[in-house]
Amino acid sequence: MYTEQLGLTRTQVEQFETDGFVVVEDVIDPEYFAPLMSDYSDILDEVAADLLSHGEISTYDPTADFQERVLDVVRQAGTLDLGPFDIILLQQNVHRDTPMYLGEAAFNIMRHPRLLDAVESLIGPEIYSNPIQHIRLKVPLNLHDSKYHWSQGLGVSNTTSWHQDGAVTTEDSDDTKMITAWVAVTDVTEENGCLAVIPQSHIDGLAGHCVNPSGAGTGLVIPDHLIPVDKMTPLPVRAGGVILFARHTMHRALPNVSDSVRWSLDLRYQPTGQPTGRAFFPGFVARSRKDPSSELHDHAAWVKSWHEVREIFAERAMPKYNRWKSDAPWCA
């Protein structure tokens, strides 16, 4: 049930500090996601039309339920590129028309007052929306195309392997008090691929990561021998609930062994003024008690900032933010 409590309780803050994560149910009323779902329905129709025109799928029913349409496209095409649905640009192959999702629905979720109340409980009232953010559609494992490699882009068949969010930032942000807000758009269960964490793994800082050569999962992984898997804790959460975790909390997604699509958002926040770990991407002030006029409320301005960045990296290579080498000793 949606409640009116502002921010986190003392017990929730203490759990975050001790374990590196906290699950907070009923932060956002699930009805608030309706505009996001409508946008995604329209995007899927456009993507499907392109796939039809190129013969990559043979049929598509735009009147079917969104989840049914996603599953049908993936069954036929083998995967579905998340690029048109995601709120970020990848490191390579950026063009002036590279698709990304910059809808007002996502912008409003990133600035949702109750979400920011929870974040404020952990990092204080000067809150910056970090530009490392994703929207994820995770399809059932039995639809996974084993030939799809993570280097082709982030697809709905990818499952995130063990990693820490601090591993995908540049070293200048190693002291930034960055937290991730993992927002459940649909009910998330162990069966459909909920997040799993290693409690207290944030205490030891950044672990060694390896470039994943197999293509299974995503590009950076913590090798198995560094993961105390006996401590793995699955975190199911209802639609509208949020999992808040620290930048060094080890986490992964469990495989989706259900027959439905799991939908979530990865949003990141930090105190304003600290390095973001991707200085070349546009963040914004989401909340400021000290200077409310510095907050960004203009959706069009946010869109413009991303379009300007896309123009830049259509002309030149994006700076690298992967600090890891495949020949690191822990990767042997």
PDB file of N, CA, C and O in Angstrom, residues 8 20 34 40 72 89-90 98 100 108 115 117 136 140 157 194 201 204 212 263 266 281 284 309:
ATOM      1  N   LEU A   8      13.508   7.823   4.864  1.00  0.00           N
ATOM      2  CA  LEU A   8      13.725   6.521   5.470  1.00  0.00           C
ATOM      3  C   LEU A   8      13.639   6.608   6.989  1.00  0.00           C
ATOM      4  O   LEU A   8      13.900   7.656   7.582  1.00  0.00           O
ATOM      5  N   GLY A  20      24.892  -2.196   3.277  1.00  0.00           N
ATOM      6  CA  GLY A  20      25.155  -1.663   1.948  1.00  0.00           C
ATOM      7  C   GLY A  20      23.938  -1.604   1.060  1.00  0.00           C
ATOM      8  O   GLY A  20      24.046  -1.268  -0.125  1.00  0.00           O
ATOM      9  N   ALA A  34       2.349   4.853 -15.616  1.00  0.00           N
ATOM     10  CA  ALA A  34       1.522   4.737 -16.822  1.00  0.00           C
ATOM     11  C   ALA A  34       2.091   5.518 -18.013  1.00  0.00           C
ATOM     12  O   ALA A  34       2.138   4.989 -19.134  1.00  0.00           O
ATOM     13  N   TYR A  40       6.829   3.513 -23.910  1.00  0.00           N
ATOM     14  CA  TYR A  40       7.500   2.301 -24.332  1.00  0.00           C
ATOM     15  C   TYR A  40       6.678   1.517 -25.343  1.00  0.00           C
ATOM     16  O   TYR A  40       7.229   0.891 -26.243  1.00  0.00           O
ATOM     17  N   ASP A  72       6.983 -11.605 -28.216  1.00  0.00           N
ATOM     18  CA  ASP A  72       6.821 -12.059 -29.594  1.00  0.00           C
ATOM     19  C   ASP A  72       7.971 -11.575 -30.471  1.00  0.00           C
ATOM     20  O   ASP A  72       8.502 -12.335 -31.291  1.00  0.00           O
ATOM     21  N   LEU A  89      23.992   6.687 -23.478  1.00  0.00           N
ATOM     22  CA  LEU A  89      24.729   6.332 -24.687  1.00  0.00           C
ATOM     23  C   LEU A  89      25.837   5.364 -24.317  1.00  0.00           C
ATOM     24  O   LEU A  89      26.492   5.523 -23.287  1.00  0.00           O
ATOM     25  N   LEU A  90      26.062   4.345 -25.158  1.00  0.00           N
ATOM     26  CA  LEU A  90      27.147   3.415 -24.920  1.00  0.00           C
ATOM     27  C   LEU A  90      28.459   3.977 -25.472  1.00  0.00           C
ATOM     28  O   LEU A  90      28.478   4.991 -26.170  1.00  0.00           O
ATOM     29  N   THR A  98      21.583   8.213 -33.097  1.00  0.00           N
ATOM     30  CA  THR A  98      21.558   7.050 -32.214  1.00  0.00           C
ATOM     31  C   THR A  98      20.357   7.165 -31.274  1.00  0.00           C
ATOM     32  O   THR A  98      20.202   8.159 -30.572  1.00  0.00           O
ATOM     33  N   MET A 100      17.877   6.898 -28.159  1.00  0.00           N
ATOM     34  CA  MET A 100      17.884   6.755 -26.710  1.00  0.00           C
ATOM     35  C   MET A 100      16.566   7.318 -26.196  1.00  0.00           C
ATOM     36  O   MET A 100      15.903   8.100 -26.890  1.00  0.00           O
ATOM     37  N   ASN A 108      10.479  12.682 -14.965  1.00  0.00           N
ATOM     38  CA  ASN A 108       9.647  12.888 -13.780  1.00  0.00           C
ATOM     39  C   ASN A 108       9.903  11.834 -12.709  1.00  0.00           C
ATOM     40  O   ASN A 108       9.869  12.140 -11.508  1.00  0.00           O
ATOM     41  N   LEU A 115      10.956   9.509  -3.949  1.00  0.00           N
ATOM     42  CA  LEU A 115      12.239   8.880  -4.236  1.00  0.00           C
ATOM     43  C   LEU A 115      13.375   9.765  -3.718  1.00  0.00           C
ATOM     44  O   LEU A 115      14.316   9.286  -3.070  1.00  0.00           O
ATOM     45  N   ASP A 117      13.153  11.938  -1.340  1.00  0.00           N
ATOM     46  CA  ASP A 117      13.112  11.913   0.128  1.00  0.00           C
ATOM     47  C   ASP A 117      13.950  10.764   0.668  1.00  0.00           C
ATOM     48  O   ASP A 117      14.708  10.917   1.636  1.00  0.00           O
ATOM     49  N   ARG A 136      15.665  -1.105 -17.838  1.00  0.00           N
ATOM     50  CA  ARG A 136      15.929  -2.477 -18.264  1.00  0.00           C
ATOM     51  C   ARG A 136      14.637  -3.269 -18.444  1.00  0.00           C
ATOM     52  O   ARG A 136      13.758  -3.260 -17.566  1.00  0.00           O
ATOM     53  N   PRO A 140      12.439 -13.600 -20.410  1.00  0.00           N
ATOM     54  CA  PRO A 140      12.725 -14.932 -19.887  1.00  0.00           C
ATOM     55  C   PRO A 140      13.984 -15.554 -20.491  1.00  0.00           C
ATOM     56  O   PRO A 140      14.297 -15.351 -21.668  1.00  0.00           O
ATOM     57  N   SER A 157      18.175  -9.665 -23.593  1.00  0.00           N
ATOM     58  CA  SER A 157      18.629 -11.005 -23.232  1.00  0.00           C
ATOM     59  C   SER A 157      19.779 -10.969 -22.234  1.00  0.00           C
ATOM     60  O   SER A 157      20.128 -11.996 -21.661  1.00  0.00           O
ATOM     61  N   CYS A 194      14.976 -11.088  -9.996  1.00  0.00           N
ATOM     62  CA  CYS A 194      15.202  -9.959  -9.091  1.00  0.00           C
ATOM     63  C   CYS A 194      16.691  -9.719  -8.882  1.00  0.00           C
ATOM     64  O   CYS A 194      17.541 -10.529  -9.264  1.00  0.00           O
ATOM     65  N   SER A 201      29.270  -6.262   1.521  1.00  0.00           N
ATOM     66  CA  SER A 201      30.388  -6.293   0.565  1.00  0.00           C
ATOM     67  C   SER A 201      30.909  -4.896   0.251  1.00  0.00           C
ATOM     68  O   SER A 201      32.009  -4.755  -0.294  1.00  0.00           O
ATOM     69  N   ASP A 204      34.567  -3.386   2.001  1.00  0.00           N
ATOM     70  CA  ASP A 204      35.949  -3.595   1.532  1.00  0.00           C
ATOM     71  C   ASP A 204      36.304  -2.787   0.300  1.00  0.00           C
ATOM     72  O   ASP A 204      37.404  -2.940  -0.249  1.00  0.00           O
ATOM     73  N   ASN A 212      34.488  -9.390 -19.504  1.00  0.00           N
ATOM     74  CA  ASN A 212      33.859 -10.679 -19.735  1.00  0.00           C
ATOM     75  C   ASN A 212      34.012 -11.088 -21.201  1.00  0.00           C
ATOM     76  O   ASN A 212      33.370 -10.515 -22.067  1.00  0.00           O
ATOM     77  N   TRP A 263      10.733  -5.487 -15.479  1.00  0.00           N
ATOM     78  CA  TRP A 263      10.996  -4.112 -15.913  1.00  0.00           C
ATOM     79  C   TRP A 263      11.483  -3.310 -14.717  1.00  0.00           C
ATOM     80  O   TRP A 263      10.846  -3.287 -13.662  1.00  0.00           O
ATOM     81  N   ASP A 266      17.492   1.706 -13.254  1.00  0.00           N
ATOM     82  CA  ASP A 266      18.677   1.947 -12.429  1.00  0.00           C
ATOM     83  C   ASP A 266      18.949   3.444 -12.459  1.00  0.00           C
ATOM     84  O   ASP A 266      19.389   3.970 -13.489  1.00  0.00           O
ATOM     85  N   PHE A 281      29.054  13.269 -19.545  1.00  0.00           N
ATOM     86  CA  PHE A 281      27.610  13.068 -19.652  1.00  0.00           C
ATOM     87  C   PHE A 281      26.888  14.102 -18.792  1.00  0.00           C
ATOM     88  O   PHE A 281      27.410  14.535 -17.769  1.00  0.00           O
ATOM     89  N   PHE A 284      22.162  16.544 -13.511  1.00  0.00           N
ATOM     90  CA  PHE A 284      21.456  17.775 -13.142  1.00  0.00           C
ATOM     91  C   PHE A 284      21.140  17.771 -11.654  1.00  0.00           C
ATOM     92  O   PHE A 284      21.111  16.711 -11.005  1.00  0.00           O
ATOM     93  N   VAL A 309      25.432  16.232 -26.257  1.00  0.00           N
ATOM     94  CA  VAL A 309      26.476  15.236 -26.018  1.00  0.00           C
ATOM     95  C   VAL A 309      26.519  14.211 -27.159  1.00  0.00           C
ATOM     96  O   VAL A 309      27.595  13.816 -27.620  1.00  0.00           O
TER      97      VAL A 309
END
